[in-house]
Every structure is written in C-alpha cells, then in structure tokens.
Tab-separated table of C-alpha atoms and ligand atoms in Angstrom:
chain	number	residue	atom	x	y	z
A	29	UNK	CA	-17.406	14.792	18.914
A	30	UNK	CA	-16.190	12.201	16.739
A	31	UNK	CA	-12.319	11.651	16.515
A	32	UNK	CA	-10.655	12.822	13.658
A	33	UNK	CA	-7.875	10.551	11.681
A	34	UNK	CA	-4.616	11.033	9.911
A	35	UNK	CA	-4.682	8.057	7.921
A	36	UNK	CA	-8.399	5.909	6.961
A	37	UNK	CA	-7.392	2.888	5.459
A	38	UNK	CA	-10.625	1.248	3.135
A	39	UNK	CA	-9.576	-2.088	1.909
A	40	UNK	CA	-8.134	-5.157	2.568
A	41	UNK	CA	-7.381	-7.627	5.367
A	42	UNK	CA	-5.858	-10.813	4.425
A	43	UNK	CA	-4.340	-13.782	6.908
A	44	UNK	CA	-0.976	-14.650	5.149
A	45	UNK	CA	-0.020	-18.191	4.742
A	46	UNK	CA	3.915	-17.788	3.778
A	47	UNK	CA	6.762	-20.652	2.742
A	48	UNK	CA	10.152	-19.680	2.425
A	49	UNK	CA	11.838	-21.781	-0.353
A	50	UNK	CA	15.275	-21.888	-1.968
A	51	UNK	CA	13.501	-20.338	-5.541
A	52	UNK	CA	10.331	-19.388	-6.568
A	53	UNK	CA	8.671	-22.920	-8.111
A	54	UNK	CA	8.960	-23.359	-12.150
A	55	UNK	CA	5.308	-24.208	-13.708
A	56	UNK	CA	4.291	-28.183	-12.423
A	57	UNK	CA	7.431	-28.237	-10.157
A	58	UNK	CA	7.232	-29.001	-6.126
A	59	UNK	CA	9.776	-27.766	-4.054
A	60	UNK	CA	11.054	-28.294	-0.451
A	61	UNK	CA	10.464	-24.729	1.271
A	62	UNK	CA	12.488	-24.456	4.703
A	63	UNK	CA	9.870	-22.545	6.911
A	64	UNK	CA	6.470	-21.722	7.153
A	65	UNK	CA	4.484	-19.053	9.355
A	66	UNK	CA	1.414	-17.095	9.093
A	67	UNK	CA	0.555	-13.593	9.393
A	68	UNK	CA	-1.722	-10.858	9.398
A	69	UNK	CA	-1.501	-9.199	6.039
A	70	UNK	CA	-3.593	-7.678	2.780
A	71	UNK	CA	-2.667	-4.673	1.177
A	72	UNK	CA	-5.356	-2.771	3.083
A	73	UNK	CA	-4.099	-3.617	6.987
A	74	UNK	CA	-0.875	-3.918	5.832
A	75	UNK	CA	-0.805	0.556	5.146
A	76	UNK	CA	-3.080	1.122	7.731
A	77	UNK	CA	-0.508	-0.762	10.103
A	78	UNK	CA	2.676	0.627	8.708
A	79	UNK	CA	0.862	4.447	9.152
A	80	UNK	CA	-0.102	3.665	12.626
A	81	UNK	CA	3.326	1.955	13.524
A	82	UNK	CA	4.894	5.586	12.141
A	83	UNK	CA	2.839	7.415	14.589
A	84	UNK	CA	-0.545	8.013	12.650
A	85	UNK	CA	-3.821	7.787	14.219
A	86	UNK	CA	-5.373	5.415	12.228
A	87	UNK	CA	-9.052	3.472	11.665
A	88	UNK	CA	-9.220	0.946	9.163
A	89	UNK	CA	-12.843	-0.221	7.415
A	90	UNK	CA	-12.773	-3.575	6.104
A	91	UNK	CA	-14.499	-6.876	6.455
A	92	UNK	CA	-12.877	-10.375	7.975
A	93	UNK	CA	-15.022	-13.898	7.932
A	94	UNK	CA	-16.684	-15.396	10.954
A	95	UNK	CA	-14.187	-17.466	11.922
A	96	UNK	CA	-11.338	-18.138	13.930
A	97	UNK	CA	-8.643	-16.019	11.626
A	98	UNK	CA	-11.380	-13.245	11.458
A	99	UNK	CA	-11.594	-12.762	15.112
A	100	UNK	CA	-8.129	-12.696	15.491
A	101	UNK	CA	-7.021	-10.763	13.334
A	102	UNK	CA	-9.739	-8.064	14.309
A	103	UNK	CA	-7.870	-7.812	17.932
A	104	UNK	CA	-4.523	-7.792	16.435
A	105	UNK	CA	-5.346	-4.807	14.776
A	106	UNK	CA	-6.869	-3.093	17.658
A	107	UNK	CA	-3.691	-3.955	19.036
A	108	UNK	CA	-1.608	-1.865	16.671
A	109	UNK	CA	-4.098	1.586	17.887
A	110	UNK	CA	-6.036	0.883	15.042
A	111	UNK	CA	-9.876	1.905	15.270
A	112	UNK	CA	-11.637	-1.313	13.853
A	113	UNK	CA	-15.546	0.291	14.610
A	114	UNK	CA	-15.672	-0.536	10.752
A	115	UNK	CA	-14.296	-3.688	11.066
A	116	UNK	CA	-17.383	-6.001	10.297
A	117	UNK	CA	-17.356	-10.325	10.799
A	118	UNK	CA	-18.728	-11.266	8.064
A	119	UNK	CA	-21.543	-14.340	8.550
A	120	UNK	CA	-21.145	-16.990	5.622
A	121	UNK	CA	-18.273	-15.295	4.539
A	122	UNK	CA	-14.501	-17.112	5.153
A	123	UNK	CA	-11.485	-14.192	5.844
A	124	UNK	CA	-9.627	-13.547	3.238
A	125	UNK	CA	-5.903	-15.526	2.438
A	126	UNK	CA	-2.894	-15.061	0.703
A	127	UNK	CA	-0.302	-17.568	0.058
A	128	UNK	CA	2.662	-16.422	-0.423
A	129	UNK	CA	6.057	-17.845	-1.448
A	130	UNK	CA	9.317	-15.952	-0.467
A	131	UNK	CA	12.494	-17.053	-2.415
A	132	UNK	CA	16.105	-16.733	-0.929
A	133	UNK	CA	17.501	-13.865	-2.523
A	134	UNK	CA	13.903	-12.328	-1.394
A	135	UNK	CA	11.523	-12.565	-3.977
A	136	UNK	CA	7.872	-13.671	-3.807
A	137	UNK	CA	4.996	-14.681	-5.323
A	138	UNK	CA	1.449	-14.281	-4.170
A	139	UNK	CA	-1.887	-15.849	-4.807
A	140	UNK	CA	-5.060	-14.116	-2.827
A	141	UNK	CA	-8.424	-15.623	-2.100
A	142	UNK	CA	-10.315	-12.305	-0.841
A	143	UNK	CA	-13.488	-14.368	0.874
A	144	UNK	CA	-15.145	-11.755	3.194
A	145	UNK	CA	-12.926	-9.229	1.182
A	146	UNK	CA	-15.700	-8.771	-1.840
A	147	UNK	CA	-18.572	-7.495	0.907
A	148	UNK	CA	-16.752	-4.462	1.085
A	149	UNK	CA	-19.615	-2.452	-0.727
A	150	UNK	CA	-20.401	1.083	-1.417
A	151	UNK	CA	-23.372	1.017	1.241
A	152	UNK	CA	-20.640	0.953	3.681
A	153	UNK	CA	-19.159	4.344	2.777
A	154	UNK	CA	-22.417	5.489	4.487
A	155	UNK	CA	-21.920	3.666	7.346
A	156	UNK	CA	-17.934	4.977	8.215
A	157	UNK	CA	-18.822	9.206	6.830
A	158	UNK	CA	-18.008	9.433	10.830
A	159	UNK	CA	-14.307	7.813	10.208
A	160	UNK	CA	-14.176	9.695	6.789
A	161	UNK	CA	-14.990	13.604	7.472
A	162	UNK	CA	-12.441	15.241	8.750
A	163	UNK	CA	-9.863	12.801	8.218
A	164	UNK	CA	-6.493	13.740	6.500
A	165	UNK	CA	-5.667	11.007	3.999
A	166	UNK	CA	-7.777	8.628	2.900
A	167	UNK	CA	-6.374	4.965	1.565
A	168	UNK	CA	-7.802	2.432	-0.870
A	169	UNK	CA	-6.436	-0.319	-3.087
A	170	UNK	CA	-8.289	-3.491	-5.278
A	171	UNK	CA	-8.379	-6.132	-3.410
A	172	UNK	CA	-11.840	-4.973	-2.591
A	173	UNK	CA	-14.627	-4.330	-5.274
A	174	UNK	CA	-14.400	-1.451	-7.327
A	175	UNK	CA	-17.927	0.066	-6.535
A	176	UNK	CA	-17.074	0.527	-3.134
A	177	UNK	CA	-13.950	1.999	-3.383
A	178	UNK	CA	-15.059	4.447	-6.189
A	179	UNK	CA	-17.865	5.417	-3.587
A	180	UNK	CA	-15.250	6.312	-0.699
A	181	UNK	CA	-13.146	8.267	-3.105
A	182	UNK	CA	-16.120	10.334	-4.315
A	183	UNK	CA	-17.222	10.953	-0.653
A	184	UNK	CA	-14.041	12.311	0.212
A	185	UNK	CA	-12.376	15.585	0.693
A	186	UNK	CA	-8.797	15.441	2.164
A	187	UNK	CA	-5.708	13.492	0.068
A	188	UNK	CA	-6.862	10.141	-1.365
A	189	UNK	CA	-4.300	7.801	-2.551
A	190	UNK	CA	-4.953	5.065	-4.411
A	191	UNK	CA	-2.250	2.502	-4.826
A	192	UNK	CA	-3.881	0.478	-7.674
A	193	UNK	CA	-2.583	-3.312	-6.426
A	194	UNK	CA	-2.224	-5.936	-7.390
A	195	UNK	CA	-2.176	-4.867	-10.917
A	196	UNK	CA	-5.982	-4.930	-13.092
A	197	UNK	CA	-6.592	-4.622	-16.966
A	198	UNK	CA	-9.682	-2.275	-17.837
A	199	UNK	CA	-9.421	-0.268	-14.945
A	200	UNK	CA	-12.865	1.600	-13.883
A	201	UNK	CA	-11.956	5.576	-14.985
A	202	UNK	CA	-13.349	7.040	-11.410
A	203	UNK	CA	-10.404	5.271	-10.315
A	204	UNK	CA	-8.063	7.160	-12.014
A	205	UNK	CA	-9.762	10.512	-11.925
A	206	UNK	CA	-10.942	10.610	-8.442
A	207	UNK	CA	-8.008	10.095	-6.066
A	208	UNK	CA	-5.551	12.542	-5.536
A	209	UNK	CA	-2.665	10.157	-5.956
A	210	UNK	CA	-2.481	7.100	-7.921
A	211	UNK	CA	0.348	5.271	-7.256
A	212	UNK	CA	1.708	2.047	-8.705
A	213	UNK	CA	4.923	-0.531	-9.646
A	214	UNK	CA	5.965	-0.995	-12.335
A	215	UNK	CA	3.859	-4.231	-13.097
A	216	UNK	CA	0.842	-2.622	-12.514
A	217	UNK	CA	2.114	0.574	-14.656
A	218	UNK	CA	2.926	-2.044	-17.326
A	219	UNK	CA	-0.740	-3.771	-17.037
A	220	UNK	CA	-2.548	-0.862	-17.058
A	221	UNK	CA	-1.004	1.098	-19.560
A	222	UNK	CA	0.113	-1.973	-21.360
A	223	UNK	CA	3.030	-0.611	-22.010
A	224	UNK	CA	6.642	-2.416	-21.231
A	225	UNK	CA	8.047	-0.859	-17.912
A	226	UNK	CA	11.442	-1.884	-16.711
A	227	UNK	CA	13.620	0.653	-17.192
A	228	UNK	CA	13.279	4.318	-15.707
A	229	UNK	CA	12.792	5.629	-18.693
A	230	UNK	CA	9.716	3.270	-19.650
A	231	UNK	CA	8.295	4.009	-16.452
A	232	UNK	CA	8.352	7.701	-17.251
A	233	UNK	CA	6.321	7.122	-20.393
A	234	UNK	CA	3.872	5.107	-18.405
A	235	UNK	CA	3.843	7.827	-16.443
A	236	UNK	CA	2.585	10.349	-18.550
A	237	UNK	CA	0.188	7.839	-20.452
A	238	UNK	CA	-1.571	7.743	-16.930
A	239	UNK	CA	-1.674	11.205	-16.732
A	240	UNK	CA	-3.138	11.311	-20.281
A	241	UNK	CA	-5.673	8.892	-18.498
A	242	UNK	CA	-7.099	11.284	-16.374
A	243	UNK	CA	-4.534	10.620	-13.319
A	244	UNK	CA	-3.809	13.644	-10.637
A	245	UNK	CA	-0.558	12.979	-8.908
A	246	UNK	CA	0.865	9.801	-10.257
A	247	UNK	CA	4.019	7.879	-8.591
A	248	UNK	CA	5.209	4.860	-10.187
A	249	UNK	CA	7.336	2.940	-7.727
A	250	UNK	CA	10.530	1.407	-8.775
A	251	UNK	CA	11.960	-1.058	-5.802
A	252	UNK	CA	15.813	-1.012	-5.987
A	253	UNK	CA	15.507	2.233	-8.396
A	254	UNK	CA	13.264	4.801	-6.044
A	255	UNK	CA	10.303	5.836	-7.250
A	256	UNK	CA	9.335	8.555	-10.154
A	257	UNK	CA	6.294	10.455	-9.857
A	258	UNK	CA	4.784	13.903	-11.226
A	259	UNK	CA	1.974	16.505	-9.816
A	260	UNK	CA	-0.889	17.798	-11.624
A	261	UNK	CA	0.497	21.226	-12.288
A	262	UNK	CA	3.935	20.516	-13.200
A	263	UNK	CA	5.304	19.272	-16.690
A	264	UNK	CA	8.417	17.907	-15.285
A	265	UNK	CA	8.973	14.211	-13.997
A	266	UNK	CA	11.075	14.221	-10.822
A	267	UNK	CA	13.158	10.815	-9.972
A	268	UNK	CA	13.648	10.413	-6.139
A	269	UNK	CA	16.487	8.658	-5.672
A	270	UNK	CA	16.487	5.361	-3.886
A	271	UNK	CA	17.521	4.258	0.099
A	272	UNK	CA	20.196	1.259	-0.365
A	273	UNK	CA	19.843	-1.630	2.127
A	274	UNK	CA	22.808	-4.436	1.804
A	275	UNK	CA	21.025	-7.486	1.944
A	276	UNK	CA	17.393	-7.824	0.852
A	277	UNK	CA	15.474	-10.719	2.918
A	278	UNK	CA	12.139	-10.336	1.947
A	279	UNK	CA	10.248	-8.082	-0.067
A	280	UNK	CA	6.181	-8.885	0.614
A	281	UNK	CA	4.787	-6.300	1.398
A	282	UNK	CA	7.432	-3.208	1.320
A	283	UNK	CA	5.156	-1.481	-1.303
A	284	UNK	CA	2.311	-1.672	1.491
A	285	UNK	CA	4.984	-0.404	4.016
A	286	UNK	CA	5.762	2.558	1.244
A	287	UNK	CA	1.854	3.958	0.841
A	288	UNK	CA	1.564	3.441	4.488
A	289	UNK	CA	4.392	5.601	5.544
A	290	UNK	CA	3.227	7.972	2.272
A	291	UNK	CA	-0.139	8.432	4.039
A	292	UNK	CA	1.562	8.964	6.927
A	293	UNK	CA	4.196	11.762	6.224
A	294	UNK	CA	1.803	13.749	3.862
A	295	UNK	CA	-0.653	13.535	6.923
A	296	UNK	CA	1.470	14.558	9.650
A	297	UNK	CA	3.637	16.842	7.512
A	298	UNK	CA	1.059	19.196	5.464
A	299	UNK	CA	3.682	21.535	4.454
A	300	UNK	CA	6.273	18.570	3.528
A	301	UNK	CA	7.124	18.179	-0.217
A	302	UNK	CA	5.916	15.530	-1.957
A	303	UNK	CA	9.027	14.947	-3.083
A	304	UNK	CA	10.243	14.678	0.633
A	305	UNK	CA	7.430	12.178	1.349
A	306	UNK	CA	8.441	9.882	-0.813
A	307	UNK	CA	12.240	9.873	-0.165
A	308	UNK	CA	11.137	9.181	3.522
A	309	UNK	CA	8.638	6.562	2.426
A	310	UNK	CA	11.395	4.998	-0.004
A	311	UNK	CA	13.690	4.702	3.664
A	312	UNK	CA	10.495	2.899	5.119
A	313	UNK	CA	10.155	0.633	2.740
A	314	UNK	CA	14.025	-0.208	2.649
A	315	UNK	CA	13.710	-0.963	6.236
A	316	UNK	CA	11.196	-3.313	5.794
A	317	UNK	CA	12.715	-5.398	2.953
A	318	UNK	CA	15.451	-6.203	5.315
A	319	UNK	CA	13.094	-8.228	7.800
A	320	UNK	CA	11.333	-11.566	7.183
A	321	UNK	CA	7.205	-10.928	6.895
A	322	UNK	CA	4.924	-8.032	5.833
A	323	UNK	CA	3.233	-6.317	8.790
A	324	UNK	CA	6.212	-7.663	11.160
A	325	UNK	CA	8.860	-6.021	9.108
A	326	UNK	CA	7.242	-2.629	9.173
A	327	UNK	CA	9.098	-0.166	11.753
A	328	UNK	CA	8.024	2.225	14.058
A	329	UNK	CA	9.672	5.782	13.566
A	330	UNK	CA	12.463	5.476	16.011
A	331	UNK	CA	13.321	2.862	14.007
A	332	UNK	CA	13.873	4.371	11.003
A	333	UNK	CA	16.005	7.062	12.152
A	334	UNK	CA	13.871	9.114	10.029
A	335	UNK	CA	13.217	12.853	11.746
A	336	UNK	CA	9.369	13.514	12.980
A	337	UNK	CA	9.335	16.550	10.183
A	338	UNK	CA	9.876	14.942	6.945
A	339	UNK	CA	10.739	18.070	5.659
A	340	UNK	CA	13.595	17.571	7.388
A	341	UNK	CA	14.975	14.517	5.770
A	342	UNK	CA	17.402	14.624	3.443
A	343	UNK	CA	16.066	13.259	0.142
A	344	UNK	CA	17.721	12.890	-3.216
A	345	UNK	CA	15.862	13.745	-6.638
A	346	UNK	CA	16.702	14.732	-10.037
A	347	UNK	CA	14.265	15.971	-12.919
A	348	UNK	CA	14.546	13.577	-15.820
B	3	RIB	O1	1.371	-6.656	-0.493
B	3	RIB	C1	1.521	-7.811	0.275
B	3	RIB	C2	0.181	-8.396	0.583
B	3	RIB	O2	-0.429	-8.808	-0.610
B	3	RIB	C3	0.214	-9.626	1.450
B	3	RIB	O3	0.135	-9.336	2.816
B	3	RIB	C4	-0.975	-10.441	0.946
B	3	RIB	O4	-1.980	-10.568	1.889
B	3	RIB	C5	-1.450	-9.716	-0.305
B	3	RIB	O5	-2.565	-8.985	-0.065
C-alpha cells in the first residue's frame, strides 16, 4: 500500500544565488554587496521543506535540470524526509535559479529563471495520483505552468492551497475557483485585483474582490501586520494579529515558510481553527525572518516553541 502524505508540495525548485548588500540597487546603479552564498530554494521546495521541518510527512513533485545543481539539490531534499519519487532530471533542461538581493534592514529583491521549472506539465498529475490520493493538503504556486497546476487541483480531494506567487496579471479562473485556499501578499492582492493594497483596510477590499472572483477561503498576508483572511461561509473578515520579532535579518522566503507551516498545521491539526493555523503559521514565519537564507531559516517545531496541537496556541484575532 502506497504511503499516504500530510503535505504534497507540486511546484517549484529553484537553486538560489543570494548577495547581501547595504540597499537594494537604484535602476543602472552597481553596488558593493558584502557576502554571497547559494542555496536551495523556489517557492515550491521552499513549503514542502518548511512542512517537513514542522513534522509533516511530505513528497514533493517537481522537475530540476541535468546538471550538477539538479542532482544536488534532488539529495538535499531527500535529506530533509522529503519523498522526491516525482522528482524528475530533466535532459536539455538547466535547473531553475533565482538571484536574489537581500538589503540590510532585510529586504530583497528577486529575479527567477525557472529552466527545468516550465516541464512541470499536466501529464504529470497522472504520473504522482499515487502521491496525491489520500494525501491531506495539497500545495501549488506559479512558478510552474498554469496547465499543470490547474490539472493537480482538479484531481484533488483533500485541502488545496494555492499561494498565487510571485504575483500574475490575468490569472487563469480554475485557479481561483478550484483550490480550497488562495492565499496571497499584498503585492500579489494588489496585481491581481489591481487594486492599491497597503493598508489593512485595502487589503480587506481586495479581499472580498477575490471572493467576488470566485475564491473559497482567501488569506491575504500582511508581513509586519499578520495576515487577514475570510472562509467561504462566513461574511465577516477576521484579522489575526501578528508575532513581533525585534530585529528582522532577512525576509526571502518567510511567506514560503508561512504556507509551509499552513499546510502543515491544517494537516496535522484537522479540528484546529483556521484562525489558529494561521496565528501559528504567522510565529513560523517570524522565526524565519530573523535568520539569514530561505530554506536555512525555516525551524523545526521545537524551535518554535509552538505546541504540537495548534489548537492549543494562543492566537490573537479581531473581526474588522
Ligand atoms: O520565496 C522565495 C523564493 O522565491 C526563493 O527561494 C527563490 O527561489 C524564489 O523562488
């Protein structure tokens, strides 16, 4: 019999290429950055690895280039407990890269070249239905083509989030109809609703333009100001209150760390609130700001200090 999964990640791997520099660079200018390193990243591994970190079991299906980065990064995730059966090298194809530059007071900037990314196809749904049946929550995001992803939301049953990043104009409708969640930031919110999202306020009318969209469950993360989301069956628009950190060092890839430890609390904790989820996803994601890197700043659960149950944490929310 064929394992069953808490968390099936189908999406993205991407090799990271980051600089750390004093400010992000104006338009034409170079700048001295003061350290360099790679890393495993993409919004795909990157949830898949903060779920499994957390305690999830985990498989990811994705597609890496035939070459040295590819390889690697295929035994890296392995590594993490991660079943990579769906993992394909890609002939012809290069992996996939990011580069990324991190500012000082923790900003970034990001420009992806997906490579081996874009074979990620709907014929491949066919292939994982072992991985996907039965599993709990199922994971997707765009740095993969649409048809594909569309294909593994249709084919499946349990919770499907998808966390619509980065950020695309004329979304595809099955995208918003399909998965259970949709979750976004606000730049994403403000692309595809085109509407201006800064405040929380704005973000609450974004909110319910989605919903006029078709969305299920939308959340619309905020960084420093928590996150707001609202369910299908409810009129009201709940505000869970943000987890303070003191000093922010780096934020790539906390909103991967976020819908990784969301998959991973609504998996393990069926009878959880949502709004419980998020609070405890919100504390994951704080963690991770406060650590250089994206997968390497993810914690495990003991970490956290968050409890096993995240019904038991202690979240803060107000309707507004
Ligand atoms: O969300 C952060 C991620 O975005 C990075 O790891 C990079 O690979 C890009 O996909």
């Amino acid at each position: 019999m064929s394992q069953k999964f808490d968390v099936v990640v189908f999406g993205s791997c991407i090799v990271d290429f980051i600089s750390y520099v004093p400010r992000l660079p104006k338009v034409g200018e170079t700048l001295h950055g003061s350290r360099f390193e790679t890393g495993f990243g993409g919004k795909g591994a990157n949830q898949c690895v903060a779920a499994a970190r957390l305690g999830s079991r985990t498989a990811i299906v994705g597609k890496l280039g035939n070459d040295t980065w590819g390889k690697n990064y295929r035994v890296a995730l392995r590594s993490e407990g991660i079943n990579v059966d769906h993992v394909d090298i890609v002939d012809g194809e290069s992996t996939g890269i990011a580069q990324i530059n991190v500012a000082a007071n923790g900003d970034n900037q990001i420009v992806i070249v997906v490579g081996a990314n874009n074979r990620l196809l709907a014929a491949d749904v066919q292939k994982c239905k072992d991985l996907l049946d039965g599993a709990k929550v199922l994971v997707c995001q765009l740095e993969t083509p649409s048809e594909g992803t569309i294909e593994a939301l249709k084919h499946f049953s349990g919770v499907s989030i998808m966390n619509a990043a980065p950020g695309m104009e004329n979304i595809p409708i099955e995208l918003l109809t399909l998965p259970t969640i949709f979750c976004v930031n606000e730049s994403e919110a403000a692309l595809i609703t085109n509407m201006q999202v800064e405040t929380v306020m704005q973000a609450k009318d974004a909110l319910l333009k989605l919903r006029s969209m078709g969305c299920g469950i939308v959340i619309i993360t905020l960084g420093e100001k928590g996150a707001i989301f609202q369910t299908k069956d409810s009129s009201r628009v709940n505000h869970v209150k943000p987890y303070k950190v003191d000093k922010v060092v780096d934020t790539t890839g906390a909103g991967d760390a976020f819908i990784g430890a969301l998959a991973h609390f609504i998996a393990r904790n069926p009878s959880a609130e949502l709004t419980e989820c998020i609070s405890a996803a919100n504390q994951v994601a704080a963690f991770s700001v406060q650590k250089t890197g994206t997968q390497t700043s993810f914690p495990r659960l003991s970490e956290t200090g968050l409890p096993e149950d995240a019904s038991l944490h202690q979240c803060f929310w107000e309707y507004i």
